Coordinates of N, CA and C and ligand atoms in Angstrom, one line a residue:
M1 N -0.6 15.8 26.6 CA -1.5 15.3 25.6 C -2.5 13.7 26.2
T2 N -3.6 14.0 25.4 CA -5.1 13.6 25.6 C -5.2 11.8 25.2
A3 N -5.3 10.8 26.2 CA -5.4 9.5 24.7 C -5.9 9.2 24.4
G4 N -5.5 8.9 23.2 CA -6.8 8.6 22.0 C -8.1 7.8 22.4
C5 N -8.9 7.6 21.4 CA -10.2 6.7 22.1 C -9.8 5.5 21.3
L6 N -10.1 4.1 21.6 CA -9.8 2.8 21.4 C -10.8 1.9 21.0
F7 N -11.2 1.4 19.8 CA -12.3 1.1 18.8 C -12.0 -0.2 18.5
I8 N -13.1 -1.7 19.1 CA -12.6 -2.4 18.2 C -13.7 -2.7 17.6
I9 N -13.4 -3.6 16.3 CA -14.3 -3.6 15.5 C -14.3 -4.9 15.4
S10 N -15.3 -5.9 16.3 CA -15.6 -7.6 15.4 C -16.8 -7.7 14.6
A11 N -16.4 -9.1 13.7 CA -17.7 -9.4 12.7 C -17.3 -11.0 12.4
P12 N -18.4 -11.8 12.2 CA -18.0 -12.7 11.5 C -17.5 -12.6 10.5
S13 N -17.1 -13.5 10.1 CA -16.5 -13.5 8.3 C -17.2 -13.6 7.4
G14 N -17.3 -13.2 6.5 CA -18.5 -12.9 5.2 C -19.1 -11.6 5.4
T15 N -18.4 -10.5 6.7 CA -19.8 -9.5 6.9 C -19.2 -8.7 5.9
G16 N -17.7 -8.8 5.5 CA -17.7 -7.0 4.3 C -17.5 -6.2 5.4
K17 N -16.3 -6.9 6.4 CA -15.7 -5.9 7.9 C -14.5 -4.8 6.7
T18 N -13.9 -6.1 6.3 CA -12.9 -4.7 5.9 C -13.1 -3.6 4.8
S19 N -14.4 -4.0 4.2 CA -14.4 -2.9 3.4 C -15.0 -2.4 3.9
V20 N -15.4 -2.2 4.9 CA -16.3 -0.9 5.8 C -15.5 -0.3 6.1
I21 N -14.2 -1.2 6.9 CA -13.1 -0.5 7.8 C -12.2 0.5 6.7
K22 N -12.1 -0.2 5.1 CA -11.4 0.9 3.8 C -11.6 1.7 3.7
E23 N -13.1 1.9 3.9 CA -13.8 2.7 3.7 C -14.0 4.4 4.2
L24 N -14.0 3.6 5.4 CA -13.9 4.7 7.1 C -12.8 5.1 7.0
L25 N -11.5 4.6 6.9 CA -10.3 5.1 6.9 C -9.8 6.0 6.0
K26 N -10.6 6.3 4.7 CA -10.4 6.9 3.8 C -11.1 8.1 4.1
K27 N -12.2 8.2 4.8 CA -13.1 9.6 5.2 C -12.7 10.3 6.3
D28 N -11.8 9.4 7.3 CA -11.5 9.5 8.5 C -9.9 9.7 9.2
D29 N -8.9 10.8 9.0 CA -7.7 10.5 8.9 C -7.1 10.8 9.8
Q30 N -8.1 10.8 11.2 CA -8.0 11.3 12.8 C -7.4 9.3 13.2
I31 N -7.9 8.5 12.6 CA -8.0 7.0 12.9 C -7.1 6.2 12.8
K32 N -6.6 5.2 13.1 CA -5.4 4.8 12.5 C -5.8 3.2 13.1
L33 N -5.1 1.9 11.7 CA -5.8 0.6 12.0 C -4.2 0.1 12.3
S34 N -4.9 -0.8 13.8 CA -3.3 -1.3 13.8 C -3.4 -2.8 12.9
V35 N -2.3 -2.6 12.5 CA -1.7 -4.1 11.7 C -1.7 -5.3 12.7
S36 N -2.0 -6.0 12.4 CA -2.3 -7.5 13.3 C -0.6 -8.4 12.7
Y37 N -0.6 -9.1 13.5 CA 0.2 -10.1 13.3 C -0.4 -11.3 13.4
T38 N -0.1 -12.1 12.1 CA -0.5 -13.8 11.7 C 0.2 -14.7 11.3
S39 N -0.5 -16.0 11.9 CA 0.6 -17.6 11.4 C -0.3 -17.5 10.0
R40 N -1.4 -16.8 9.7 CA -1.9 -17.4 8.7 C -1.2 -17.3 6.9
P41 N -1.4 -18.0 6.1 CA -0.9 -17.6 4.7 C -1.1 -16.9 4.1
R42 N -0.4 -16.1 3.7 CA -1.0 -14.7 2.9 C -2.0 -14.7 2.0
R43 N -3.5 -14.0 1.5 CA -4.0 -14.1 0.8 C -3.1 -13.4 -0.5
Q44 N -3.7 -14.0 -2.1 CA -2.7 -13.2 -3.2 C -2.9 -12.1 -3.1
V45 N -3.7 -11.4 -2.5 CA -4.2 -9.8 -3.0 C -4.1 -9.3 -1.1
E46 N -3.3 -9.5 -0.1 CA -3.0 -9.6 1.2 C -0.9 -8.8 0.3
V47 N -1.0 -8.1 0.9 CA 0.5 -7.1 1.1 C 0.9 -7.0 2.9
D48 N 2.4 -7.9 3.0 CA 2.7 -7.7 4.4 C 3.0 -6.6 4.8
G49 N 2.9 -6.6 5.7 CA 2.7 -5.2 6.9 C 1.5 -3.8 6.3
R50 N 1.2 -4.4 5.2 CA -0.5 -3.1 5.2 C -1.4 -4.6 6.0
D51 N -1.6 -5.3 5.2 CA -3.1 -5.9 5.5 C -2.5 -6.9 7.4
Y52 N -1.3 -7.2 6.8 CA -0.9 -8.4 8.2 C 0.3 -8.1 7.9
Y53 N 1.0 -8.6 9.7 CA 2.9 -9.3 9.4 C 3.0 -10.5 9.2
F54 N 2.7 -11.1 8.6 CA 3.1 -12.5 8.3 C 3.7 -13.5 8.7
V55 N 3.6 -14.0 9.7 CA 5.1 -14.8 10.1 C 4.5 -16.4 10.6
S56 N 5.6 -17.1 10.5 CA 5.4 -18.1 10.4 C 4.9 -18.6 12.1
E57 N 4.4 -19.8 12.3 CA 3.9 -20.1 13.6 C 4.9 -20.1 14.8
E58 N 5.7 -20.4 14.4 CA 7.0 -20.6 15.1 C 7.3 -18.9 15.6
R59 N 7.6 -18.5 15.3 CA 7.6 -17.3 15.4 C 6.5 -16.1 15.4
F60 N 5.2 -17.1 15.7 CA 4.1 -15.9 16.3 C 4.5 -16.9 17.7
K61 N 4.9 -18.0 17.8 CA 4.5 -18.3 19.7 C 5.6 -17.6 20.2
Q62 N 7.1 -17.4 20.1 CA 7.8 -16.7 20.4 C 7.5 -15.4 20.3
M63 N 6.9 -14.9 19.7 CA 6.7 -13.6 20.2 C 5.4 -13.3 21.3
Q64 N 4.8 -14.6 21.2 CA 3.8 -14.5 22.3 C 4.7 -14.6 23.8
V65 N 5.8 -15.7 24.2 CA 6.3 -16.1 24.9 C 7.1 -14.7 25.8
Q66 N 7.5 -13.8 24.6 CA 8.2 -12.6 24.8 C 7.2 -11.1 25.5
G67 N 6.0 -11.4 25.5 CA 5.0 -10.7 25.7 C 4.9 -9.5 24.5
E68 N 5.1 -9.2 23.1 CA 5.0 -8.8 22.5 C 3.8 -8.4 21.9
F69 N 2.9 -9.2 22.3 CA 1.0 -8.8 22.1 C 0.5 -8.5 23.8
L70 N -0.2 -7.6 23.2 CA -1.7 -6.9 23.8 C -2.4 -7.9 23.7
E71 N -2.7 -8.5 22.8 CA -3.8 -9.6 22.6 C -3.4 -10.4 21.6
S72 N -3.8 -12.1 22.4 CA -3.4 -13.1 21.0 C -4.7 -14.2 20.7
A73 N -5.1 -14.7 19.6 CA -5.8 -15.6 20.0 C -6.0 -17.0 18.6
E74 N -6.1 -17.9 19.0 CA -6.6 -19.1 17.9 C -7.5 -18.5 17.2
V75 N -7.9 -18.4 15.5 CA -9.0 -18.0 15.1 C -9.1 -19.0 14.1
Y76 N -10.8 -19.3 13.6 CA -10.2 -20.4 12.8 C -9.0 -21.1 11.9
G77 N -7.9 -21.5 12.9 CA -7.0 -22.5 13.2 C -5.4 -21.6 13.0
N78 N -5.7 -20.4 13.0 CA -4.6 -19.7 12.7 C -4.3 -18.6 14.0
W79 N -2.9 -18.4 13.8 CA -2.9 -17.7 15.0 C -2.9 -15.5 14.9
Y80 N -3.3 -15.1 15.4 CA -3.7 -14.0 15.4 C -3.4 -12.9 16.9
G81 N -2.4 -11.8 16.8 CA -2.3 -10.8 17.4 C -2.0 -9.8 17.1
T82 N -2.3 -8.2 18.2 CA -2.1 -7.2 18.5 C -0.7 -7.5 18.9
S83 N -0.2 -5.6 18.5 CA 1.4 -5.3 18.6 C 1.1 -4.7 20.1
Q84 N 1.7 -5.1 21.0 CA 1.6 -4.0 22.7 C 2.4 -2.2 22.2
K85 N 3.6 -3.0 21.7 CA 4.6 -2.0 21.5 C 3.8 -0.9 20.4
W86 N 3.1 -0.9 18.8 CA 2.8 0.0 18.7 C 1.5 0.7 19.0
I87 N 0.4 0.2 19.9 CA -1.1 0.7 20.8 C -0.5 1.5 22.1
K88 N 0.4 1.2 22.4 CA 1.0 2.0 23.2 C 1.7 3.2 22.6
A89 N 2.1 2.9 21.2 CA 2.7 4.8 21.2 C 1.9 5.5 20.7
A90 N 1.0 4.8 19.6 CA -0.1 5.2 19.2 C -0.6 5.9 20.2
M91 N -1.5 5.3 21.5 CA -2.5 5.9 22.3 C -1.7 6.8 22.9
D92 N -0.2 6.6 23.1 CA 0.2 7.8 24.3 C 0.5 8.9 23.4
S93 N 0.4 8.7 21.7 CA 0.7 10.2 21.2 C -0.9 10.6 21.1
G94 N -2.1 10.2 21.2 CA -3.2 11.0 21.4 C -3.5 10.5 19.8
Q95 N -3.5 9.4 19.9 CA -3.7 8.8 18.3 C -5.6 7.8 18.5
D96 N -6.2 8.0 17.4 CA -7.3 7.5 18.0 C -7.1 6.0 16.8
V97 N -7.8 4.4 17.4 CA -7.2 3.7 17.1 C -8.3 2.7 17.3
L98 N -8.1 1.7 15.7 CA -9.2 1.0 15.2 C -8.6 -0.3 15.4
L99 N -9.1 -1.6 16.1 CA -8.4 -2.5 15.9 C -9.5 -4.0 15.8
E100 N -8.9 -4.1 14.7 CA -10.0 -5.6 13.8 C -9.5 -6.4 14.2
I101 N -10.6 -7.0 15.3 CA -9.8 -8.7 15.7 C -11.2 -9.2 15.9
D102 N -10.8 -10.6 16.0 CA -12.1 -11.6 16.7 C -12.6 -10.9 18.6
C103 N -14.0 -12.0 18.5 CA -14.0 -11.9 20.4 C -13.3 -12.0 21.2
Q104 N -12.3 -13.6 21.2 CA -11.6 -13.5 22.3 C -10.8 -12.5 22.2
G105 N -10.3 -11.5 21.4 CA -8.8 -10.7 21.1 C -9.8 -9.2 22.2
A106 N -11.3 -9.4 21.5 CA -11.8 -7.8 22.1 C -11.8 -8.2 23.6
A107 N -12.3 -9.4 24.2 CA -12.8 -9.8 25.6 C -11.5 -9.2 26.1
Q108 N -9.8 -9.9 25.8 CA -9.3 -9.5 26.5 C -8.6 -8.1 26.5
I109 N -9.3 -7.2 25.4 CA -9.0 -5.7 25.0 C -9.4 -4.9 26.1
R110 N -10.5 -5.3 26.3 CA -11.8 -4.6 27.3 C -11.4 -4.9 29.2
S111 N -10.6 -5.8 29.1 CA -9.6 -6.3 30.4 C -9.3 -5.1 30.8
F112 N -8.3 -4.3 29.7 CA -7.0 -4.3 30.1 C -7.8 -2.3 29.8
F113 N -8.4 -2.2 29.0 CA -9.0 -0.9 28.4 C -10.0 -0.9 28.6
P114 N -11.1 -0.2 30.1 CA -12.6 -0.8 29.8 C -13.8 0.2 28.5
D115 N -12.5 1.4 28.8 CA -13.5 2.4 28.3 C -13.1 2.7 26.5
A116 N -12.7 0.7 26.3 CA -12.6 0.7 24.6 C -14.4 0.8 24.3
V117 N -14.4 1.3 22.7 CA -16.3 0.8 22.4 C -15.8 -0.1 21.7
G118 N -16.4 -0.9 21.7 CA -16.9 -2.6 20.7 C -17.8 -2.3 19.9
I119 N -18.0 -2.5 18.9 CA -18.2 -2.4 17.6 C -18.8 -3.6 16.5
F120 N -20.1 -4.2 16.3 CA -20.3 -5.9 16.3 C -20.7 -5.1 14.8
I121 N -20.1 -6.0 13.8 CA -20.8 -5.8 12.1 C -20.9 -6.9 12.5
L122 N -22.8 -6.8 11.2 CA -23.7 -8.3 11.1 C -24.0 -8.0 9.5
P123 N -23.7 -9.8 8.9 CA -24.6 -9.6 7.8 C -26.0 -9.2 7.1
P124 N -26.8 -8.6 6.5 CA -28.0 -8.7 6.5 C -28.5 -9.9 5.9
S125 N -27.1 -11.0 6.0 CA -28.8 -12.6 5.6 C -27.6 -13.5 5.9
S126 N -27.8 -14.4 6.5 CA -26.6 -15.8 6.4 C -26.3 -16.4 4.5
K127 N -27.7 -15.7 4.3 CA -27.5 -15.9 2.3 C -26.2 -15.2 2.3
M128 N -26.6 -13.8 2.6 CA -25.2 -12.7 1.6 C -24.2 -13.1 2.5
Q129 N -24.1 -13.7 3.8 CA -23.1 -13.8 4.0 C -22.1 -14.8 3.2
E130 N -22.7 -15.8 3.3 CA -22.1 -17.4 2.4 C -21.8 -16.8 1.1
E131 N -22.6 -16.1 0.4 CA -22.6 -15.1 -1.2 C -20.9 -14.9 -0.6
R132 N -20.8 -13.9 0.3 CA -19.9 -13.1 0.3 C -18.6 -13.9 0.6
L133 N -18.8 -14.8 1.5 CA -17.2 -15.9 1.5 C -16.7 -16.0 0.3
V134 N -17.9 -16.6 -0.9 CA -17.8 -17.6 -1.8 C -17.3 -16.7 -2.8
A135 N -17.7 -15.6 -2.9 CA -17.7 -14.9 -3.7 C -16.1 -14.2 -3.6
R136 N -15.6 -14.2 -2.7 CA -14.0 -14.0 -2.2 C -13.2 -14.7 -3.2
D137 N -13.6 -16.0 -2.9 CA -13.0 -17.1 -3.8 C -11.5 -17.0 -3.4
Q138 N -11.2 -16.8 -2.0 CA -9.6 -16.5 -1.5 C -9.4 -18.0 -0.8
D139 N -9.9 -18.3 -0.3 CA -10.3 -19.5 0.5 C -10.3 -20.7 0.1
H140 N -10.2 -22.3 0.5 CA -10.3 -23.6 -0.3 C -12.1 -23.8 0.3
E141 N -12.6 -24.8 0.0 CA -13.8 -25.3 -0.1 C -14.3 -25.3 1.7
D142 N -13.4 -26.0 2.1 CA -13.0 -26.5 3.8 C -13.1 -25.4 4.4
V143 N -11.6 -23.9 3.7 CA -11.9 -23.4 5.2 C -13.4 -22.3 5.3
I144 N -13.7 -22.4 3.5 CA -15.0 -22.2 4.1 C -16.3 -22.3 4.7
N145 N -16.1 -23.5 4.9 CA -17.5 -24.1 5.4 C -16.3 -24.5 7.3
R146 N -15.8 -24.1 7.5 CA -15.5 -24.5 9.3 C -15.3 -22.7 9.4
R147 N -15.1 -21.3 8.6 CA -15.5 -20.3 8.8 C -16.8 -20.1 9.2
L148 N -17.7 -20.0 7.6 CA -19.2 -20.2 8.6 C -19.9 -20.6 10.0
A149 N -19.2 -22.4 9.9 CA -19.5 -22.8 11.6 C -19.5 -21.4 12.2
A150 N -17.6 -21.3 12.3 CA -17.2 -20.7 13.7 C -17.7 -18.7 13.8
A151 N -18.8 -18.5 12.6 CA -18.9 -17.5 12.6 C -20.8 -17.6 13.3
R152 N -21.0 -18.9 13.5 CA -22.5 -18.7 14.8 C -21.9 -18.1 16.0
E153 N -20.6 -19.5 16.0 CA -20.0 -19.0 17.9 C -19.9 -17.4 17.7
E154 N -19.2 -16.7 17.0 CA -18.7 -15.7 17.3 C -20.0 -14.6 17.4
V155 N -21.2 -15.2 16.6 CA -22.4 -13.8 16.7 C -23.0 -14.1 18.6
S156 N -22.6 -15.3 18.5 CA -23.3 -15.0 20.0 C -22.7 -14.3 21.3
H157 N -21.6 -13.6 20.2 CA -21.0 -12.8 21.7 C -21.4 -11.6 21.1
V158 N -22.3 -10.6 20.4 CA -22.5 -9.8 20.2 C -23.0 -8.6 21.2
N159 N -24.2 -9.5 22.4 CA -24.2 -8.8 23.5 C -23.1 -7.9 24.4
E160 N -22.1 -8.5 23.1 CA -20.4 -8.1 25.0 C -20.6 -6.3 24.1
F161 N -20.7 -6.3 22.7 CA -20.3 -4.9 22.6 C -21.3 -3.8 22.3
D162 N -20.8 -2.3 22.0 CA -21.6 -1.5 22.9 C -22.5 -0.6 21.5
Y163 N -22.0 -1.3 20.4 CA -23.5 -0.9 19.0 C -22.9 -2.2 17.9
V164 N -23.5 -2.3 17.5 CA -24.3 -3.1 16.4 C -24.0 -2.3 14.9
I165 N -24.3 -3.3 14.4 CA -24.3 -1.7 12.7 C -24.4 -3.4 11.3
I166 N -25.4 -3.4 10.9 CA -25.5 -3.9 9.5 C -25.3 -3.6 8.1
N167 N -24.4 -4.5 7.8 CA -23.8 -4.0 6.5 C -25.0 -4.9 5.7
D168 N -25.9 -3.9 4.8 CA -26.9 -4.5 4.2 C -25.7 -3.6 2.9
K169 N -26.0 -2.3 3.1 CA -25.4 -1.2 2.1 C -24.1 -0.3 2.5
L170 N -22.7 -1.0 1.5 CA -22.0 -0.2 2.4 C -22.1 0.8 2.2
E171 N -22.0 2.0 1.6 CA -22.5 3.3 1.9 C -22.4 3.5 3.7
T172 N -24.0 2.5 3.9 CA -24.5 3.4 5.3 C -24.0 2.7 6.3
A173 N -23.5 1.7 6.0 CA -22.7 1.0 7.4 C -21.1 1.6 7.6
V174 N -20.5 2.2 6.8 CA -19.6 3.3 6.7 C -19.9 4.5 7.1
N175 N -21.1 5.0 7.1 CA -21.6 6.3 7.7 C -22.0 6.1 8.7
N176 N -22.4 4.9 9.4 CA -23.5 4.3 10.9 C -21.7 4.5 11.7
L177 N -20.7 4.0 11.0 CA -19.4 3.3 11.4 C -18.7 4.9 12.1
A178 N -18.8 5.8 10.9 CA -18.2 7.3 11.2 C -19.3 7.5 12.3
C179 N -20.2 7.5 12.4 CA -21.5 8.7 13.0 C -20.7 8.2 14.8
I180 N -21.1 7.1 14.5 CA -20.7 6.2 16.4 C -19.3 6.9 16.7
I181 N -18.1 6.7 15.7 CA -17.1 7.4 16.4 C -16.8 8.6 16.8
N182 N -17.4 9.3 15.8 CA -17.6 11.0 15.8 C -18.8 10.9 17.4
A183 N -19.2 10.6 17.8 CA -20.1 10.4 19.0 C -19.4 10.1 20.0
E184 N -18.8 9.1 20.2 CA -17.4 8.7 21.1 C -16.5 9.8 20.9
R185 N -15.9 10.4 20.6 CA -15.1 11.4 20.2 C -15.7 12.6 20.9
L186 N -17.5 12.7 21.3 CA -17.8 14.1 22.1 C -18.2 13.6 23.3
R187 N -17.6 12.4 23.9 CA -18.1 12.4 24.7 C -17.6 13.6 26.2
T188 N -18.3 13.3 27.3 CA -17.3 14.5 28.0 C -15.8 14.5 28.6
K189 N -15.9 13.0 29.2 CA -14.6 12.5 29.6 C -13.6 13.2 28.4
P190 N -13.3 12.8 27.0 CA -12.3 13.1 26.3 C -12.3 15.1 26.2
Q191 N -13.5 15.1 25.9 CA -14.0 16.2 25.4 C -13.6 17.0 26.9
M192 N -13.4 17.1 27.9 CA -13.1 17.9 28.6 C -11.3 17.7 28.9
E193 N -11.1 16.3 28.8 CA -9.5 16.4 28.9 C -8.9 17.8 28.1
K194 N -9.2 17.4 26.3 CA -9.2 17.9 25.4 C -8.9 19.3 25.8
Y195 N -10.2 19.9 26.2 CA -10.7 21.1 26.1 C -10.2 21.3 27.4
Q196 N -9.6 21.2 28.2 CA -9.3 21.6 30.3 C -8.8 22.8 29.8
T197 N -8.6 23.6 29.0 CA -7.9 25.0 28.4 C -8.8 26.0 29.0
L198 N -9.7 25.5 27.8 CA -11.0 26.3 27.6 C -11.8 26.5 28.6
I199 N -12.0 25.2 29.0 CA -13.1 24.6 30.2 C -12.3 26.0 31.6
A200 N -11.4 25.8 31.6 CA -11.0 26.7 32.3 C -10.5 28.0 33.0
Q201 N -10.4 28.3 31.5 CA -10.8 30.1 31.5 C -12.3 29.9 31.5
L202 N -13.6 29.3 30.7 CA -15.0 29.3 30.7 C -15.9 29.2 32.5
T203 N -14.4 29.0 33.1 CA -15.3 28.6 34.2 C -14.5 30.0 35.3
Ligands
5GP1 P1 -8.7 -13.2 8.4 O1 -7.9 -14.3 8.5 O2 -10.2 -13.3 7.4 O3 -8.5 -12.3 8.1 O4 -9.1 -12.9 10.0 C1 -10.0 -14.3 10.6 C2 -10.3 -13.6 12.1 O5 -9.5 -12.9 12.6 C3 -11.5 -11.8 12.0 O6 -12.0 -12.5 12.5 C4 -10.4 -11.0 12.5 O7 -11.0 -9.8 13.2 C5 -9.3 -12.3 13.3 N1 -8.5 -11.0 13.3 C6 -7.4 -10.4 13.2 N2 -6.8 -10.0 13.6 C7 -6.8 -10.4 14.5 C8 -5.7 -9.8 15.7 O8 -4.3 -8.9 16.1 N3 -6.1 -10.3 17.3 C9 -7.6 -11.0 17.4 N4 -7.9 -12.1 18.1 N5 -8.2 -11.3 16.0 C10 -7.2 -10.7 15.2

């Protein structure tokens, strides 16, 4: 079985990355999004098990100690983590996997999976970023301000990623993401693994 490709998407808050990913998943049924665990309170629009697995901070810490996370990090005052078991099962079955995680998590993943492809999404301007956060209207004002301050730190890690997408027009951003994913799938290494029988026949 050929191992799947692993894609990491990071972006500062207010970039609209969730919308970009949602649209991509509609177009590409070969890729699966990892559902993270979080100690953050659930927003009204969110569904447990679809957007996140919402757990108490106590449970999260317990899972950390038990080694259930491939990576975990404290972001904007809450804990987030990627299920070790789910990623292993998905990758072993040849599934392409998308992780929507922060820069700290991305760095941890790169240390286990050096071939993981990092994609950073940026808003077109700081004004637009703030407008998107306020328009979402799902967080208190102090949370929004904390997220905006932390976003600057997050952007300082942009050079650690392989690709950068500007989310100005949603459709363009989604197409750019799809292009990156397709190009990575066509790299010689995964293609040689996938088509080893054909290549053997032809050589
Ligand atoms: P939000 O609370 O807005 O859903 O997410 C806050 C931040 O946590 C975002 O930057 C998001 O990418 C990040 N995040 C979500 N899930 C994970 C995870 O499993 N691990 C890490 N390290 N960050 C995550």
